[in-house]
Coordinates of C-alpha atoms in Angstrom, one line a residue:
M1 CA 15.3 -6.4 16.6
T2 CA 17.1 -3.6 14.6
T3 CA 16.6 0.0 15.5
R4 CA 14.6 1.8 12.8
P5 CA 15.6 5.3 11.7
I6 CA 13.4 8.1 13.0
E7 CA 12.8 11.6 11.8
G8 CA 13.3 14.7 14.0
S9 CA 16.3 16.6 15.4
G10 CA 19.4 15.4 17.0
S11 CA 22.6 13.6 15.9
N12 CA 21.1 10.1 15.8
L13 CA 17.8 11.1 14.0
L14 CA 17.0 10.8 10.4
T15 CA 17.6 14.1 8.4
L16 CA 18.1 15.2 4.9
D17 CA 21.9 15.0 5.4
N18 CA 22.2 11.6 7.0
A19 CA 19.4 9.7 5.3
G20 CA 21.2 8.2 2.4
P21 CA 19.4 6.8 -0.7
I22 CA 15.8 5.9 -0.5
Q23 CA 15.0 2.4 -1.5
M24 CA 12.9 3.0 -4.5
G25 CA 9.2 2.3 -4.0
F26 CA 9.2 1.8 -0.3
W27 CA 6.0 3.1 1.4
V28 CA 7.2 5.9 3.7
P29 CA 4.4 8.4 3.6
N30 CA 5.5 10.5 6.6
R31 CA 9.2 10.7 5.9
V32 CA 8.6 14.4 5.3
W33 CA 11.5 15.2 3.2
A34 CA 10.8 12.3 0.8
T35 CA 7.2 13.2 0.2
A36 CA 8.0 16.8 -0.2
K37 CA 10.0 15.9 -3.3
F38 CA 6.8 14.6 -4.7
L39 CA 4.3 17.1 -3.3
V40 CA 6.1 20.4 -3.9
P41 CA 6.3 20.0 -7.7
L42 CA 2.7 19.0 -7.8
R43 CA 1.6 22.0 -5.7
D44 CA 3.7 24.3 -7.9
H45 CA 2.2 22.7 -11.1
I46 CA -1.3 23.4 -9.8
A47 CA -0.4 27.0 -8.9
A48 CA 1.0 27.6 -12.4
K49 CA -2.1 26.1 -14.1
K50 CA -4.3 28.3 -11.9
A51 CA -2.4 31.4 -12.9
A52 CA -2.5 30.4 -16.6
G53 CA -6.2 29.5 -16.5
T54 CA -5.5 26.0 -17.6
L55 CA -6.5 24.1 -14.5
T56 CA -7.9 20.6 -15.4
P57 CA -11.7 20.7 -15.2
M58 CA -12.9 19.0 -12.1
V59 CA -14.3 15.6 -12.7
S60 CA -17.8 14.8 -11.2
A61 CA -16.5 12.5 -8.5
V62 CA -14.2 15.1 -7.0
Q63 CA -16.7 17.9 -7.4
D64 CA -19.4 15.7 -5.7
L65 CA -17.0 15.0 -2.8
K66 CA -16.1 18.7 -2.5
D67 CA -19.8 19.7 -2.5
W68 CA -20.6 17.0 0.0
V69 CA -17.8 18.1 2.4
S70 CA -18.8 21.7 1.9
S71 CA -22.4 21.0 2.8
N72 CA -21.6 18.9 6.0
S73 CA -20.1 21.2 8.7
V74 CA -18.4 18.4 10.6
Y75 CA -16.5 17.1 7.6
R76 CA -15.7 20.6 6.3
M77 CA -14.2 21.2 9.8
W78 CA -12.2 18.1 9.7
V79 CA -10.8 18.7 6.2
N80 CA -9.8 22.3 7.0
S81 CA -8.4 21.3 10.4
M82 CA -6.3 18.5 8.7
I83 CA -4.9 21.1 6.3
E84 CA -4.1 23.5 9.1
Q85 CA -2.6 20.9 11.4
A86 CA -0.4 19.6 8.5
N87 CA 0.8 23.1 7.8
A88 CA 1.5 23.7 11.5
F89 CA 3.6 20.5 11.7
V90 CA 5.9 21.4 8.8
L91 CA 6.6 24.7 10.4
T92 CA 8.2 22.8 13.3
L93 CA 10.8 21.0 11.1
D94 CA 14.4 21.7 10.7
P95 CA 15.5 24.6 8.4
A96 CA 16.8 22.3 5.6
T97 CA 13.4 20.4 5.4
R98 CA 11.4 23.6 5.6
E99 CA 13.4 25.0 2.7
Q100 CA 12.4 22.1 0.5
I101 CA 8.7 22.4 1.5
Q102 CA 8.3 26.1 1.0
D103 CA 6.1 27.4 -1.8
Q104 CA 7.0 29.8 -4.6
D105 CA 6.4 32.8 -2.3
G106 CA 8.6 31.3 0.3
D107 CA 5.8 30.3 2.7
V108 CA 6.4 26.9 4.5
V109 CA 3.1 25.2 3.7
W110 CA 2.1 21.6 2.9
I111 CA -1.3 22.2 1.2
P112 CA -2.2 25.9 0.9
D113 CA -6.0 25.7 1.5
F114 CA -9.3 23.9 1.1
E115 CA -9.7 24.7 -2.6
T116 CA -6.2 23.6 -3.5
F117 CA -6.7 20.3 -1.7
F118 CA -9.5 19.3 -4.2
D119 CA -7.6 20.8 -7.1
M120 CA -4.6 18.5 -6.3
L121 CA -6.9 15.5 -5.8
N122 CA -8.5 16.2 -9.2
E123 CA -5.1 16.5 -10.9
I124 CA -4.0 13.2 -9.5
I125 CA -7.0 11.1 -10.6
T126 CA -7.0 12.5 -14.1
T127 CA -3.6 11.1 -15.0
S128 CA -1.7 7.9 -14.5
P129 CA 1.0 7.5 -11.8
S130 CA 4.5 8.4 -12.9
F131 CA 7.6 6.4 -12.6
N132 CA 10.2 8.0 -10.4
T133 CA 13.0 6.9 -8.1
T134 CA 11.5 8.4 -5.0
A135 CA 9.5 6.9 -2.1
Q136 CA 6.3 8.0 -3.8
V137 CA 6.6 5.9 -7.0
G138 CA 3.1 4.7 -8.0
T139 CA 1.3 6.2 -5.0
P140 CA 0.8 10.0 -5.7
M141 CA -2.3 10.4 -3.6
N142 CA -0.4 9.0 -0.7
G143 CA 2.2 11.7 -1.2
M144 CA -0.4 14.4 -1.1
M145 CA -2.0 13.0 2.1
A146 CA 1.3 12.2 3.7
I147 CA 1.2 14.7 6.6
G148 CA -2.4 15.3 6.9
M149 CA -3.5 11.7 7.3
A150 CA -1.5 11.4 10.5
T151 CA -2.8 14.6 12.1
E152 CA -5.4 14.5 14.8
A153 CA -8.1 15.7 12.3
G154 CA -6.8 13.4 9.6
L155 CA -7.1 10.4 11.9
A156 CA -10.7 11.3 12.7
L157 CA -11.5 11.9 9.0
F158 CA -10.0 8.8 7.5
H159 CA -11.4 6.5 10.3
D160 CA -14.9 7.7 9.6
T161 CA -17.1 5.2 7.7
T162 CA -19.3 7.8 6.1
F163 CA -16.3 9.8 4.8
N164 CA -14.7 6.7 3.5
E165 CA -17.9 5.8 1.6
Q166 CA -17.8 9.2 0.0
F167 CA -14.1 9.1 -0.7
R168 CA -14.4 5.7 -2.4
T169 CA -16.2 7.3 -5.3
V170 CA -13.1 9.3 -6.1
L171 CA -10.9 6.2 -5.9
D172 CA -13.4 4.3 -8.1
A173 CA -13.3 7.2 -10.7
W174 CA -9.5 7.0 -10.7
N175 CA -9.7 3.2 -11.0
A176 CA -12.0 3.6 -14.1
F177 CA -9.5 6.0 -15.7
L178 CA -6.5 3.6 -15.0
K179 CA -8.4 0.8 -16.8
S180 CA -9.0 3.0 -19.9
P181 CA -6.6 3.4 -22.9
A182 CA -6.2 7.1 -21.9
S183 CA -4.1 5.9 -19.0
L184 CA -1.3 4.6 -21.3
D185 CA 0.3 8.1 -21.7
K186 CA 3.4 7.0 -19.7
L187 CA 4.0 3.9 -21.7
D188 CA 4.4 5.8 -25.0
I189 CA 6.7 3.8 -27.3
N190 CA 7.0 7.0 -29.5
D191 CA 8.4 9.0 -26.5
P192 CA 9.9 6.5 -24.0
E193 CA 11.9 9.1 -22.1
K194 CA 9.0 11.5 -21.4
A195 CA 8.6 12.6 -17.9
G196 CA 7.3 9.8 -15.7
S197 CA 7.7 7.1 -18.3
W198 CA 7.5 3.5 -17.2
I199 CA 9.5 2.4 -20.2
S200 CA 12.4 4.8 -19.7
Q201 CA 15.9 3.7 -19.2
A202 CA 15.6 4.7 -15.5
A203 CA 12.6 2.4 -15.2
W204 CA 14.4 -0.5 -16.9
S205 CA 17.4 0.1 -14.6
A206 CA 15.1 0.0 -11.6
G207 CA 13.9 -3.5 -12.5
V208 CA 10.3 -2.6 -13.6
W209 CA 10.6 -5.0 -16.5
N210 CA 12.8 -7.8 -15.1
Q211 CA 11.4 -11.1 -16.1
M212 CA 8.0 -9.6 -17.0
Q213 CA 5.9 -10.1 -20.1
F214 CA 5.6 -7.3 -22.6
D215 CA 5.8 -6.5 -26.3
A216 CA 8.1 -3.4 -26.9
T217 CA 6.9 -3.3 -30.6
Q218 CA 3.3 -2.6 -29.6
P219 CA 1.7 0.6 -28.3
G220 CA 1.6 0.6 -24.6
Y221 CA 4.1 -2.4 -24.6
G222 CA 1.1 -4.5 -25.5
F223 CA -1.0 -3.4 -22.6
D224 CA -4.5 -1.9 -23.0
S225 CA -4.4 0.3 -19.9
W226 CA -2.1 1.4 -17.0
N227 CA -3.8 -1.1 -14.7
S228 CA -3.2 -4.0 -17.1
F229 CA 0.5 -3.0 -17.1
F230 CA 0.5 -2.7 -13.3
I231 CA -0.7 -6.3 -12.9
R232 CA 1.7 -7.5 -15.7
L233 CA 2.7 -11.2 -15.6
F234 CA 6.1 -12.8 -15.1
V235 CA 7.5 -14.7 -18.1
P236 CA 6.7 -18.4 -17.9
G237 CA 9.1 -20.2 -15.6
A238 CA 10.4 -17.0 -13.9
R239 CA 9.0 -18.0 -10.5
P240 CA 8.9 -21.7 -10.0
F241 CA 7.4 -22.9 -6.8
Q242 CA 10.0 -24.6 -4.7
G243 CA 10.2 -27.3 -2.1
D244 CA 8.0 -30.3 -1.3
P245 CA 4.3 -29.6 -1.6
V246 CA 3.5 -32.4 0.8
T247 CA 5.3 -30.8 3.8
Q248 CA 6.0 -27.2 2.8
I249 CA 4.1 -23.9 2.2
N250 CA 5.2 -21.3 -0.3
I251 CA 5.0 -17.5 -0.1
G252 CA 1.8 -16.3 -1.9
C253 CA 2.9 -12.8 -2.8
E254 CA 6.3 -11.5 -3.9
T255 CA 7.3 -9.3 -1.0
T256 CA 10.1 -7.7 1.0
P257 CA 10.0 -9.0 4.6
W258 CA 8.6 -6.6 7.2
E259 CA 7.4 -8.2 10.5
Y260 CA 7.2 -11.5 12.2
S261 CA 5.2 -12.4 15.3
N262 CA 4.9 -15.6 17.4
G263 CA 2.2 -16.5 19.8
V264 CA -0.3 -14.3 18.1
A265 CA -3.2 -13.3 20.5
L266 CA -6.9 -13.7 19.7
E267 CA -7.4 -10.1 20.8
T268 CA -5.0 -7.3 21.6
E269 CA -4.9 -3.5 21.6
F270 CA -3.6 -3.5 18.0
W271 CA -3.7 0.3 17.8
I272 CA -1.1 1.0 20.5
K273 CA 2.5 2.0 19.9
D274 CA 4.2 -1.4 20.0
V275 CA 3.6 -3.8 17.1
N276 CA 0.6 -6.0 18.0
Y277 CA -1.6 -8.3 16.0
S278 CA -5.1 -9.1 17.0
L279 CA -6.5 -12.2 15.2
T280 CA -10.1 -11.3 15.8
D281 CA -9.6 -8.0 14.1
L282 CA -7.5 -9.3 11.3
F283 CA -10.3 -11.7 10.4
A284 CA -13.0 -9.0 10.8
G285 CA -14.7 -10.4 13.8
Q286 CA -14.9 -14.0 12.4
T287 CA -14.1 -15.6 15.8
A288 CA -14.3 -19.2 14.7
I289 CA -11.7 -18.5 12.0
A290 CA -9.5 -16.4 14.3
S291 CA -9.5 -19.0 17.0
L292 CA -7.9 -21.5 14.6
F293 CA -4.7 -19.4 14.6
E294 CA -4.5 -18.4 18.3
G295 CA -0.9 -18.7 19.6
G296 CA 0.4 -19.2 16.0
Q297 CA 2.9 -17.4 13.8
L298 CA 2.4 -14.4 11.5
Y299 CA 4.6 -13.1 8.7
Q300 CA 4.1 -9.7 7.1
G301 CA 5.7 -8.5 3.9
F302 CA 5.6 -5.3 1.8
L303 CA 5.0 -4.8 -1.9
S304 CA 6.2 -1.6 -3.6
A305 CA 4.5 -0.3 -6.7
T306 CA 7.2 -1.9 -8.8
H307 CA 6.6 -5.4 -7.4
Y308 CA 4.4 -8.2 -8.9
H309 CA 0.9 -7.6 -7.7
R310 CA -0.9 -10.9 -8.4
W311 CA -1.5 -13.5 -5.6
N312 CA -0.8 -17.1 -6.1
C313 CA -2.0 -20.1 -4.1
P314 CA 0.7 -21.0 -1.5
L315 CA -0.1 -24.7 -1.2
D316 CA -1.7 -27.9 -2.4
G317 CA -4.9 -28.4 -0.4
R318 CA -8.3 -26.9 0.1
L319 CA -9.5 -23.3 0.1
V320 CA -12.2 -23.3 2.8
R321 CA -13.2 -19.6 3.0
S322 CA -12.4 -16.4 1.2
W323 CA -13.8 -12.9 1.0
V324 CA -13.0 -9.2 0.5
Q325 CA -13.3 -7.2 3.7
P326 CA -14.1 -3.5 3.2
G327 CA -12.1 -1.0 5.2
T328 CA -10.3 2.3 5.5
Y329 CA -8.1 3.9 2.8
F330 CA -5.8 6.5 4.4
A331 CA -6.1 5.6 8.1
Q332 CA -2.9 5.5 10.1
R333 CA -2.2 4.2 13.6
P334 CA -3.7 6.6 16.1
G335 CA -0.3 7.1 18.0
Q336 CA 1.5 7.8 14.8
G337 CA 2.2 11.5 15.4
E338 CA 2.6 11.5 19.2
D339 CA 6.3 12.0 19.4
V340 CA 9.6 12.2 17.6
G341 CA 9.9 9.4 15.1
T342 CA 6.3 8.3 14.9
W343 CA 5.9 10.0 11.6
E344 CA 7.4 7.0 9.8
G345 CA 4.3 5.8 8.0
T346 CA 5.6 2.3 7.5
E347 CA 5.0 1.7 11.2
S348 CA 1.3 1.6 10.3
Q349 CA 1.6 -1.5 8.2
P350 CA 0.6 -4.0 10.9
Y351 CA -2.2 -1.7 11.9
L352 CA -3.6 -1.6 8.4
G353 CA -4.1 -5.4 8.5
H354 CA -6.8 -4.8 11.0
V355 CA -8.6 -1.8 9.5
A356 CA -7.8 -1.5 5.7
A357 CA -9.6 -3.0 2.7
R358 CA -8.3 -6.6 2.3
A359 CA -8.8 -10.0 0.7
I360 CA -8.7 -12.9 3.1
F361 CA -8.1 -16.5 2.2
I362 CA -8.3 -19.5 4.6
F363 CA -6.6 -22.7 3.3
E364 CA -6.3 -26.2 4.7
H365 CA -3.1 -28.2 4.1
P366 CA -3.0 -31.9 4.9
T367 CA 0.2 -31.8 7.0
C368 CA 0.7 -28.0 7.8
G369 CA -2.9 -27.4 9.0
Y370 CA -4.8 -24.2 8.4
V371 CA -3.0 -21.3 6.7
A372 CA -4.3 -17.8 6.1
L373 CA -3.3 -15.4 3.4
I374 CA -4.4 -11.7 3.9
C375 CA -3.7 -9.3 1.0
I376 CA -4.1 -5.7 2.3
G377 CA -4.8 -2.6 0.3
M378 CA -2.6 0.4 1.4
V379 CA -3.7 4.0 0.9
E380 CA -5.0 4.4 -2.7
V381 CA -4.4 0.7 -3.4
S382 CA -7.9 0.0 -2.2
T383 CA -9.1 -2.6 -4.7
C384 CA -8.5 -6.2 -3.9
V385 CA -9.8 -8.6 -6.5
I386 CA -10.4 -12.3 -5.8
D387 CA -10.8 -14.4 -8.9
P388 CA -14.5 -15.6 -8.9
Q389 CA -13.6 -19.3 -8.9
F390 CA -11.8 -18.8 -5.6
L391 CA -14.6 -17.0 -3.7
V392 CA -15.8 -19.3 -1.0
G393 CA -18.6 -18.1 1.1
P394 CA -20.0 -19.4 4.5
G395 CA -21.4 -22.9 3.9
D396 CA -19.9 -23.2 0.5
P397 CA -18.0 -26.4 -0.3
A398 CA -14.2 -26.1 -0.1
V399 CA -12.3 -25.6 -3.4
I400 CA -9.4 -27.9 -4.2
V401 CA -6.4 -25.7 -5.0
S402 CA -2.9 -26.2 -6.3
R403 CA 0.1 -24.2 -5.4
G404 CA 1.2 -21.6 -7.9
V405 CA -2.3 -21.0 -9.3
E406 CA -3.3 -17.3 -9.5
I407 CA -6.1 -16.5 -7.1
G408 CA -6.4 -12.7 -7.3
H409 CA -4.6 -9.4 -7.5
F410 CA -4.3 -5.8 -6.3
E411 CA -5.1 -2.9 -8.5
F412 CA -2.6 0.1 -8.7
G413 CA -0.1 1.1 -6.1
G414 CA 2.0 -0.5 -3.3
S415 CA 0.6 -2.9 -0.8
T416 CA 1.2 -5.3 2.1
H417 CA 0.3 -8.9 2.9
M418 CA 0.3 -11.4 5.8
M419 CA 0.5 -15.2 6.1
V420 CA -0.8 -16.7 9.4
F421 CA 0.0 -20.3 10.6
Q422 CA -1.4 -22.4 13.3
K423 CA 0.5 -23.0 16.6
D424 CA 3.0 -25.8 16.6
R425 CA 2.2 -26.9 13.0
V426 CA 5.1 -25.4 11.0
V427 CA 8.6 -24.0 11.3
L428 CA 9.2 -20.7 9.3
E429 CA 12.2 -20.0 7.3
D430 CA 14.9 -17.8 8.8
W431 CA 14.2 -14.8 6.4
A432 CA 10.6 -14.8 7.7
V433 CA 11.4 -15.2 11.4
N434 CA 14.0 -12.4 11.1
A435 CA 11.9 -10.3 8.9
V436 CA 12.9 -7.0 10.5
Q437 CA 16.5 -7.6 9.6
H438 CA 15.5 -8.0 6.0
Q439 CA 13.4 -4.9 5.6
N440 CA 16.1 -3.2 3.6
D441 CA 16.8 -6.1 1.2
P442 CA 17.4 -4.7 -2.3
N443 CA 15.1 -7.3 -3.8
P444 CA 11.9 -8.9 -2.6
T445 CA 11.6 -12.5 -1.6
P446 CA 10.7 -14.3 -4.9
L447 CA 7.2 -15.6 -5.3
G448 CA 7.2 -19.4 -4.8
S449 CA 9.9 -19.4 -2.2
V450 CA 9.3 -21.8 0.7
I451 CA 8.2 -20.0 3.8
A452 CA 7.1 -22.8 6.2
T453 CA 7.8 -26.5 6.7
A454 CA 5.6 -28.9 8.7
V455 CA 6.7 -29.9 12.2
V456 CA 7.8 -33.5 12.0

């Protein structure tokens, strides 16, 4: 296993000076210096609008959340404590990082106060995500929450079911905006080089449009909303499904490899520091399903905001069960901030498979056995949509499926997914088994690549 870079102090630790280029779109919410490049301009923008009296009117969803928090002492305490603890943390960073984080008055602060927290939240959900070449491309709310969500108070807040139910109304309001024509401001064919444009030369150079369907002669490149752009299709034939469908399984999402685990346990302490997967928790307490995969293999891959965000059936066979499991939105692994290096938010990806909102599919293949596909929402990427014809409830007859057929999609942002295989039924490809060595691959593994072959 390769050693991952960590953030802190010392010659071998990740700093502004030795970090090198950030791989565009990777989900690194607590790489402080990366998120600061997103947060500080947003914070300064809010301060300038306040001073000019031009602050965007607060939408009802954000106002309702603010009023609810203000009227519930425990939640008001948690939100204020999260802000205070985040600000206390950034004061402990090295001088170069503190200089980047400081506000216009020279104060080292992450989010100034309770009022500004909601002003920033409102600004984010009343506009579409901008294209940029930083780690926060497509996930602006993640950038705002970056430090706070890993503090002690943030962990309590974002693991709380009642708070998540309230916060979901804000995400739903943003989702509604991103499905409206008003969200097309950054796909403006009359001003393609405007700030944050997804049709700029920089976006083209970053591969946003590689092998994707669009019409550059039409407003919005032919899309009716930012969300329809986000789930844009490949051109026909761009991702052929490879291998032998009789003996092989394909990858169901276009992802960059992240983790591999063999001998997966039915139950483990998935929240502890080492990477652990707990089948019972991945499958939301569905023990009969989880037991099918006990001792099996698991592959996890990462999707950035610039990747293809639709899911395709990975095999020819039967879909025997599927559902969307509600979960958390900004929860991180509880040990995330306990010592130097644990602020690398990507370390929470395995954890999120157990607690975050996710779509779960259970397939049966004639020669490879049962195969699970779990598509996991990360941070503001909270909406997982299963196409209605592929929703299979308890007791429903299985649905005959063909590999390559679209079965659902994410809505806005970057995400992660897992594929789980039964014990002794398949051999996984080298790139999947050695996923950790491929975490920095410049391009994701193409949709339709073979991931597993039946044991002969």
